[in-house]
Short mmCIF file of C-alpha atoms in Angstrom, two decimals:
data_model
loop_
_atom_site.label_atom_id
_atom_site.label_comp_id
_atom_site.label_asym_id
_atom_site.label_seq_id
_atom_site.Cartn_x
_atom_site.Cartn_y
_atom_site.Cartn_z
CA GLY G 1243 4.04 8.40 -29.06
CA THR G 1244 6.66 11.12 -29.34
CA THR G 1245 9.44 8.72 -30.31
CA THR G 1246 7.31 7.25 -33.09
CA ALA G 1247 6.36 10.72 -34.33
CA THR G 1248 10.01 11.80 -34.32
CA LEU G 1249 11.12 8.71 -36.24
CA LEU G 1250 8.33 9.15 -38.80
CA ALA G 1251 9.23 12.82 -39.29
CA GLN G 1252 12.91 11.94 -39.70
CA ALA G 1253 12.07 9.29 -42.29
CA MET G 1254 9.81 11.70 -44.18
CA VAL G 1255 12.54 14.35 -44.32
CA ARG G 1256 15.22 11.82 -45.33
CA GLU G 1257 13.09 10.31 -48.11
CA GLY G 1258 11.91 13.74 -49.22
CA MET G 1259 15.50 14.95 -49.55
CA LYS G 1260 16.40 11.83 -51.55
CA ASN G 1261 13.50 12.52 -53.92
CA VAL G 1262 14.42 16.19 -54.33
CA ALA G 1263 18.05 15.22 -55.00
CA ALA G 1264 16.77 12.82 -57.66
CA GLY G 1265 14.86 15.65 -59.35
CA ALA G 1266 11.41 15.54 -57.76
CA ASN G 1267 9.50 18.80 -57.38
CA PRO G 1268 9.65 19.76 -53.68
CA MET G 1269 6.27 21.52 -53.81
CA ILE G 1270 4.57 18.40 -55.14
CA LEU G 1271 6.21 16.37 -52.36
CA LYS G 1272 5.03 18.93 -49.80
CA ARG G 1273 1.46 18.77 -51.09
CA GLY G 1274 1.57 14.98 -50.98
CA MET G 1275 2.79 15.03 -47.38
CA GLU G 1276 0.08 17.51 -46.40
CA LYS G 1277 -2.58 15.32 -48.01
CA ALA G 1278 -1.22 12.24 -46.21
CA VAL G 1279 -1.21 14.06 -42.87
CA GLN G 1280 -4.82 15.15 -43.34
CA THR G 1281 -5.85 11.59 -44.23
CA ILE G 1282 -4.13 10.26 -41.11
CA VAL G 1283 -5.73 12.92 -38.88
CA ASP G 1284 -9.15 12.11 -40.35
CA GLU G 1285 -8.68 8.38 -39.67
CA ILE G 1286 -7.50 9.00 -36.10
CA GLN G 1287 -10.53 11.20 -35.48
CA LYS G 1288 -12.81 8.42 -36.74
CA ILE G 1289 -11.48 5.93 -34.18
CA SER G 1290 -10.91 8.30 -31.27
CA ARG G 1291 -13.31 8.61 -28.39
CA PRO G 1292 -13.70 11.24 -25.69
CA VAL G 1293 -12.12 10.60 -22.32
CA ASP G 1294 -13.96 12.44 -19.58
CA LYS G 1295 -14.22 10.16 -16.56
CA LYS G 1296 -11.51 10.47 -13.94
CA ASP G 1297 -10.56 6.78 -14.04
CA ALA G 1298 -10.30 6.81 -17.84
CA ILE G 1299 -8.12 9.93 -17.73
CA ALA G 1300 -5.91 8.25 -15.11
CA GLN G 1301 -5.62 5.18 -17.32
CA VAL G 1302 -4.52 7.27 -20.32
CA ALA G 1303 -2.02 9.15 -18.15
CA SER G 1304 -0.64 5.90 -16.71
CA ILE G 1305 -0.13 4.44 -20.17
CA SER G 1306 1.42 7.64 -21.52
CA ALA G 1307 3.81 7.96 -18.59
CA SER G 1308 4.41 4.21 -18.25
CA ASP G 1309 3.79 4.76 -14.55
CA GLU G 1310 0.60 4.02 -12.65
CA GLU G 1311 1.51 6.41 -9.83
CA ILE G 1312 1.90 9.30 -12.28
CA GLY G 1313 -1.48 8.40 -13.77
CA LYS G 1314 -3.12 8.74 -10.38
CA LEU G 1315 -1.95 12.33 -9.99
#
């Protein structure tokens, strides 16, 4: 989750800086990134589902924390 997001952000910044150094327009790159983010958010929303039952919430928490005991809290 957070590690993946951090690595993706780092790669986006690194590649963006390379493109700007090569002469790309930073505002066009920014708009492209914003469009990509919106597309990703839209796709995640399409496949997401609500989690409202206690056992389902515990399961999500256990997976997120990599610890079943934490999930039960």
